Amino acid sequence: INAEYGGGGFIPARILRTYLKIPILGVIVSLYHDETNEIGKKVSVLQWIDEVVAKSHISGKRILIVDEVDDTRTTLQFCAESLKEKHSPAAVGVFVLHNKEKSKRGILTPDVWYCAGHTVSDAWLVYPWDALDIAEHTRRSSSASSKQ
């Protein structure tokens, strides 16, 4: 089961689903304030998995949590711990597109498998699916890449 959590992880989870042929269950949790882009102190749960769905799709199954970026690791820890405590999966793994190279507030226990596509510096990341103007996003991205 591919358990994605809100916002940025939906698109990478959907791409993985094409190849893994497994269901996607979405949760929405947040640590950032959308208005200010500042980190909060506590994870907010906006949407969680229905208990009936969890019994048939999570309990005793291997779960992959997918997100676009591992910044503070706080929401990843929250999701991994909550899934394990509430739904008893057989195993939990985490996949992120980008891991920011910095100290983390959250901790993933050794029994949680972890994989990041790339490790990047601690800078604000804007993904194509977040862009208001995709042509401008592409231009800026190309310009930044050529400077590296």
PDB file of C-alpha atoms in Angstrom:
ATOM      1  CA  ILE A   1       0.000   0.000   0.000  1.00  0.00           C
ATOM      2  CA  ASN A   2       1.237   3.432  -0.895  1.00  0.00           C
ATOM      3  CA  ALA A   3       0.241   5.784   1.947  1.00  0.00           C
ATOM      4  CA  GLU A   4       0.867   9.296   0.724  1.00  0.00           C
ATOM      5  CA  TYR A   5       0.519  12.314   2.874  1.00  0.00           C
ATOM      6  CA  GLY A   6      -1.036  15.532   1.764  1.00  0.00           C
ATOM      7  CA  GLY A   7       0.052  18.032  -0.755  1.00  0.00           C
ATOM      8  CA  GLY A   8       3.375  17.416  -2.444  1.00  0.00           C
ATOM      9  CA  GLY A   9       3.460  13.658  -2.052  1.00  0.00           C
ATOM     10  CA  PHE A  10       0.323  12.946  -4.088  1.00  0.00           C
ATOM     11  CA  ILE A  11       2.010  13.278  -7.477  1.00  0.00           C
ATOM     12  CA  PRO A  12       5.111  11.159  -6.668  1.00  0.00           C
ATOM     13  CA  ALA A  13       2.784   8.554  -5.093  1.00  0.00           C
ATOM     14  CA  ARG A  14       0.647   8.450  -8.231  1.00  0.00           C
ATOM     15  CA  ILE A  15       3.734   8.011 -10.413  1.00  0.00           C
ATOM     16  CA  LEU A  16       4.938   5.131  -8.192  1.00  0.00           C
ATOM     17  CA  ARG A  17       1.500   3.550  -8.400  1.00  0.00           C
ATOM     18  CA  THR A  18       1.883   3.269 -12.183  1.00  0.00           C
ATOM     19  CA  TYR A  19       4.839   0.938 -11.662  1.00  0.00           C
ATOM     20  CA  LEU A  20       3.997  -0.763  -8.370  1.00  0.00           C
ATOM     21  CA  LYS A  21       0.297  -1.387  -9.131  1.00  0.00           C
ATOM     22  CA  ILE A  22      -0.764  -0.829  -5.522  1.00  0.00           C
ATOM     23  CA  PRO A  23      -3.532   1.304  -4.024  1.00  0.00           C
ATOM     24  CA  ILE A  24      -2.894   4.832  -2.766  1.00  0.00           C
ATOM     25  CA  LEU A  25      -4.334   5.939   0.557  1.00  0.00           C
ATOM     26  CA  GLY A  26      -4.005   9.642   1.258  1.00  0.00           C
ATOM     27  CA  VAL A  27      -3.593  11.437   4.536  1.00  0.00           C
ATOM     28  CA  ILE A  28      -3.122  15.149   4.933  1.00  0.00           C
ATOM     29  CA  VAL A  29      -0.864  16.363   7.715  1.00  0.00           C
ATOM     30  CA  SER A  30       0.961  19.653   7.948  1.00  0.00           C
ATOM     31  CA  LEU A  31       3.698  21.297   9.947  1.00  0.00           C
ATOM     32  CA  TYR A  32       3.975  24.424   7.785  1.00  0.00           C
ATOM     33  CA  HIS A  33       1.666  27.412   7.799  1.00  0.00           C
ATOM     34  CA  ASP A  34       0.627  27.949   4.182  1.00  0.00           C
ATOM     35  CA  GLU A  35       0.231  31.702   4.624  1.00  0.00           C
ATOM     36  CA  THR A  36       3.752  32.295   5.977  1.00  0.00           C
ATOM     37  CA  ASN A  37       5.702  29.156   4.916  1.00  0.00           C
ATOM     38  CA  GLU A  38       6.927  28.952   8.517  1.00  0.00           C
ATOM     39  CA  ILE A  39       7.375  25.728  10.458  1.00  0.00           C
ATOM     40  CA  GLY A  40       4.866  25.137  13.244  1.00  0.00           C
ATOM     41  CA  LYS A  41       5.438  23.389  16.548  1.00  0.00           C
ATOM     42  CA  LYS A  42       2.865  20.599  16.178  1.00  0.00           C
ATOM     43  CA  VAL A  43       1.699  18.379  13.324  1.00  0.00           C
ATOM     44  CA  SER A  44      -1.865  19.162  12.248  1.00  0.00           C
ATOM     45  CA  VAL A  45      -3.997  16.284  10.941  1.00  0.00           C
ATOM     46  CA  LEU A  46      -6.430  17.463   8.302  1.00  0.00           C
ATOM     47  CA  GLN A  47      -7.347  14.015   6.933  1.00  0.00           C
ATOM     48  CA  TRP A  48      -6.609  10.491   8.158  1.00  0.00           C
ATOM     49  CA  ILE A  49      -7.439   7.004   6.928  1.00  0.00           C
ATOM     50  CA  ASP A  50     -10.905   5.581   7.626  1.00  0.00           C
ATOM     51  CA  GLU A  51     -10.822   2.690  10.134  1.00  0.00           C
ATOM     52  CA  VAL A  52     -12.661   0.289   7.807  1.00  0.00           C
ATOM     53  CA  VAL A  53     -10.235   1.034   4.972  1.00  0.00           C
ATOM     54  CA  ALA A  54      -7.275   0.714   7.348  1.00  0.00           C
ATOM     55  CA  LYS A  55      -8.334  -2.777   8.463  1.00  0.00           C
ATOM     56  CA  SER A  56      -8.401  -4.088   4.916  1.00  0.00           C
ATOM     57  CA  HIS A  57      -5.531  -2.096   3.380  1.00  0.00           C
ATOM     58  CA  ILE A  58      -3.004  -1.440   6.193  1.00  0.00           C
ATOM     59  CA  SER A  59      -3.263  -3.968   9.020  1.00  0.00           C
ATOM     60  CA  GLY A  60      -0.711  -6.713   8.391  1.00  0.00           C
ATOM     61  CA  LYS A  61       0.431  -5.160   5.081  1.00  0.00           C
ATOM     62  CA  ARG A  62       3.674  -3.474   4.038  1.00  0.00           C
ATOM     63  CA  ILE A  63       3.165   0.300   3.820  1.00  0.00           C
ATOM     64  CA  LEU A  64       5.192   2.856   1.868  1.00  0.00           C
ATOM     65  CA  ILE A  65       4.868   6.488   2.955  1.00  0.00           C
ATOM     66  CA  VAL A  66       5.632   8.857   0.060  1.00  0.00           C
ATOM     67  CA  ASP A  67       6.386  12.579   0.148  1.00  0.00           C
ATOM     68  CA  GLU A  68       8.269  15.032  -1.997  1.00  0.00           C
ATOM     69  CA  VAL A  69      10.748  16.330   0.604  1.00  0.00           C
ATOM     70  CA  ASP A  70      12.197  15.329   3.978  1.00  0.00           C
ATOM     71  CA  ASP A  71      12.774  18.690   5.624  1.00  0.00           C
ATOM     72  CA  THR A  72      12.432  18.399   9.410  1.00  0.00           C
ATOM     73  CA  ARG A  73      11.320  14.724   9.343  1.00  0.00           C
ATOM     74  CA  THR A  74       8.604  15.641  11.860  1.00  0.00           C
ATOM     75  CA  THR A  75       5.616  14.732   9.677  1.00  0.00           C
ATOM     76  CA  LEU A  76       7.335  11.566   8.431  1.00  0.00           C
ATOM     77  CA  GLN A  77       7.878  10.478  12.035  1.00  0.00           C
ATOM     78  CA  PHE A  78       4.285  11.358  12.911  1.00  0.00           C
ATOM     79  CA  CYS A  79       2.871   9.333  10.007  1.00  0.00           C
ATOM     80  CA  ALA A  80       5.121   6.309  10.579  1.00  0.00           C
ATOM     81  CA  GLU A  81       4.369   6.206  14.317  1.00  0.00           C
ATOM     82  CA  SER A  82       0.644   6.798  13.846  1.00  0.00           C
ATOM     83  CA  LEU A  83       0.331   4.070  11.214  1.00  0.00           C
ATOM     84  CA  LYS A  84       2.213   1.598  13.425  1.00  0.00           C
ATOM     85  CA  GLU A  85       0.252   2.458  16.585  1.00  0.00           C
ATOM     86  CA  LYS A  86      -3.228   2.690  15.070  1.00  0.00           C
ATOM     87  CA  HIS A  87      -3.165   0.143  12.245  1.00  0.00           C
ATOM     88  CA  SER A  88      -0.443  -2.511  12.882  1.00  0.00           C
ATOM     89  CA  PRO A  89       1.143  -2.809   9.433  1.00  0.00           C
ATOM     90  CA  ALA A  90       3.617  -5.634   8.801  1.00  0.00           C
ATOM     91  CA  ALA A  91       6.281  -3.077   7.830  1.00  0.00           C
ATOM     92  CA  VAL A  92       6.612   0.650   7.167  1.00  0.00           C
ATOM     93  CA  GLY A  93       8.893   2.323   4.649  1.00  0.00           C
ATOM     94  CA  VAL A  94       9.434   5.927   3.618  1.00  0.00           C
ATOM     95  CA  PHE A  95      10.335   7.260   0.174  1.00  0.00           C
ATOM     96  CA  VAL A  96      10.991  10.953  -0.505  1.00  0.00           C
ATOM     97  CA  LEU A  97      12.136  12.629  -3.704  1.00  0.00           C
ATOM     98  CA  HIS A  98      14.516  14.949  -1.839  1.00  0.00           C
ATOM     99  CA  ASN A  99      16.172  14.792   1.570  1.00  0.00           C
ATOM    100  CA  LYS A 100      17.375  18.179   2.792  1.00  0.00           C
ATOM    101  CA  GLU A 101      20.878  17.940   4.208  1.00  0.00           C
ATOM    102  CA  LYS A 102      20.367  19.328   7.708  1.00  0.00           C
ATOM    103  CA  SER A 103      19.685  18.164  11.242  1.00  0.00           C
ATOM    104  CA  LYS A 104      16.200  16.727  11.708  1.00  0.00           C
ATOM    105  CA  ARG A 105      13.668  17.319  14.480  1.00  0.00           C
ATOM    106  CA  GLY A 106      11.904  14.019  13.802  1.00  0.00           C
ATOM    107  CA  ILE A 107      13.338  10.520  14.106  1.00  0.00           C
ATOM    108  CA  LEU A 108      12.485   7.391  12.168  1.00  0.00           C
ATOM    109  CA  THR A 109      12.993   4.231  14.184  1.00  0.00           C
ATOM    110  CA  PRO A 110      15.408   1.617  12.774  1.00  0.00           C
ATOM    111  CA  ASP A 111      12.506  -0.645  11.754  1.00  0.00           C
ATOM    112  CA  VAL A 112      11.294   1.989   9.261  1.00  0.00           C
ATOM    113  CA  TRP A 113      12.961   1.568   5.855  1.00  0.00           C
ATOM    114  CA  TYR A 114      14.027   4.922   4.340  1.00  0.00           C
ATOM    115  CA  CYS A 115      15.015   5.985   0.821  1.00  0.00           C
ATOM    116  CA  ALA A 116      15.569   9.427  -0.702  1.00  0.00           C
ATOM    117  CA  GLY A 117      15.925  10.010  -4.427  1.00  0.00           C
ATOM    118  CA  HIS A 118      18.450  12.824  -3.882  1.00  0.00           C
ATOM    119  CA  THR A 119      20.020  14.668  -0.964  1.00  0.00           C
ATOM    120  CA  VAL A 120      19.969  18.421  -1.493  1.00  0.00           C
ATOM    121  CA  SER A 121      21.062  21.544   0.365  1.00  0.00           C
ATOM    122  CA  ASP A 122      18.654  23.222   2.772  1.00  0.00           C
ATOM    123  CA  ALA A 123      16.862  25.542   0.355  1.00  0.00           C
ATOM    124  CA  TRP A 124      13.175  26.088  -0.395  1.00  0.00           C
ATOM    125  CA  LEU A 125      12.137  23.653  -3.128  1.00  0.00           C
ATOM    126  CA  VAL A 126       9.433  24.433  -5.678  1.00  0.00           C
ATOM    127  CA  TYR A 127       8.165  21.498  -7.691  1.00  0.00           C
ATOM    128  CA  PRO A 128       6.564  21.811 -11.127  1.00  0.00           C
ATOM    129  CA  TRP A 129       3.169  20.814  -9.676  1.00  0.00           C
ATOM    130  CA  ASP A 130       3.410  23.786  -7.273  1.00  0.00           C
ATOM    131  CA  ALA A 131       4.171  26.358  -9.962  1.00  0.00           C
ATOM    132  CA  LEU A 132       1.590  28.995 -10.776  1.00  0.00           C
ATOM    133  CA  ASP A 133       3.338  29.661 -14.098  1.00  0.00           C
ATOM    134  CA  ILE A 134       4.968  26.497 -15.465  1.00  0.00           C
ATOM    135  CA  ALA A 135       6.865  28.370 -18.212  1.00  0.00           C
ATOM    136  CA  GLU A 136       8.425  30.714 -15.627  1.00  0.00           C
ATOM    137  CA  HIS A 137       9.174  27.762 -13.347  1.00  0.00           C
ATOM    138  CA  THR A 138      10.954  25.947 -16.187  1.00  0.00           C
ATOM    139  CA  ARG A 139      12.961  29.063 -17.092  1.00  0.00           C
ATOM    140  CA  ARG A 140      14.106  29.573 -13.486  1.00  0.00           C
ATOM    141  CA  SER A 141      14.896  25.908 -13.039  1.00  0.00           C
ATOM    142  CA  SER A 142      16.997  25.854 -16.223  1.00  0.00           C
ATOM    143  CA  SER A 143      18.804  29.012 -15.167  1.00  0.00           C
ATOM    144  CA  ALA A 144      19.577  27.620 -11.691  1.00  0.00           C
ATOM    145  CA  SER A 145      20.806  24.315 -13.155  1.00  0.00           C
ATOM    146  CA  SER A 146      23.196  26.049 -15.545  1.00  0.00           C
ATOM    147  CA  LYS A 147      24.791  27.980 -12.621  1.00  0.00           C
ATOM    148  CA  GLN A 148      25.649  24.771 -10.722  1.00  0.00           C
TER     149      GLN A 148
END
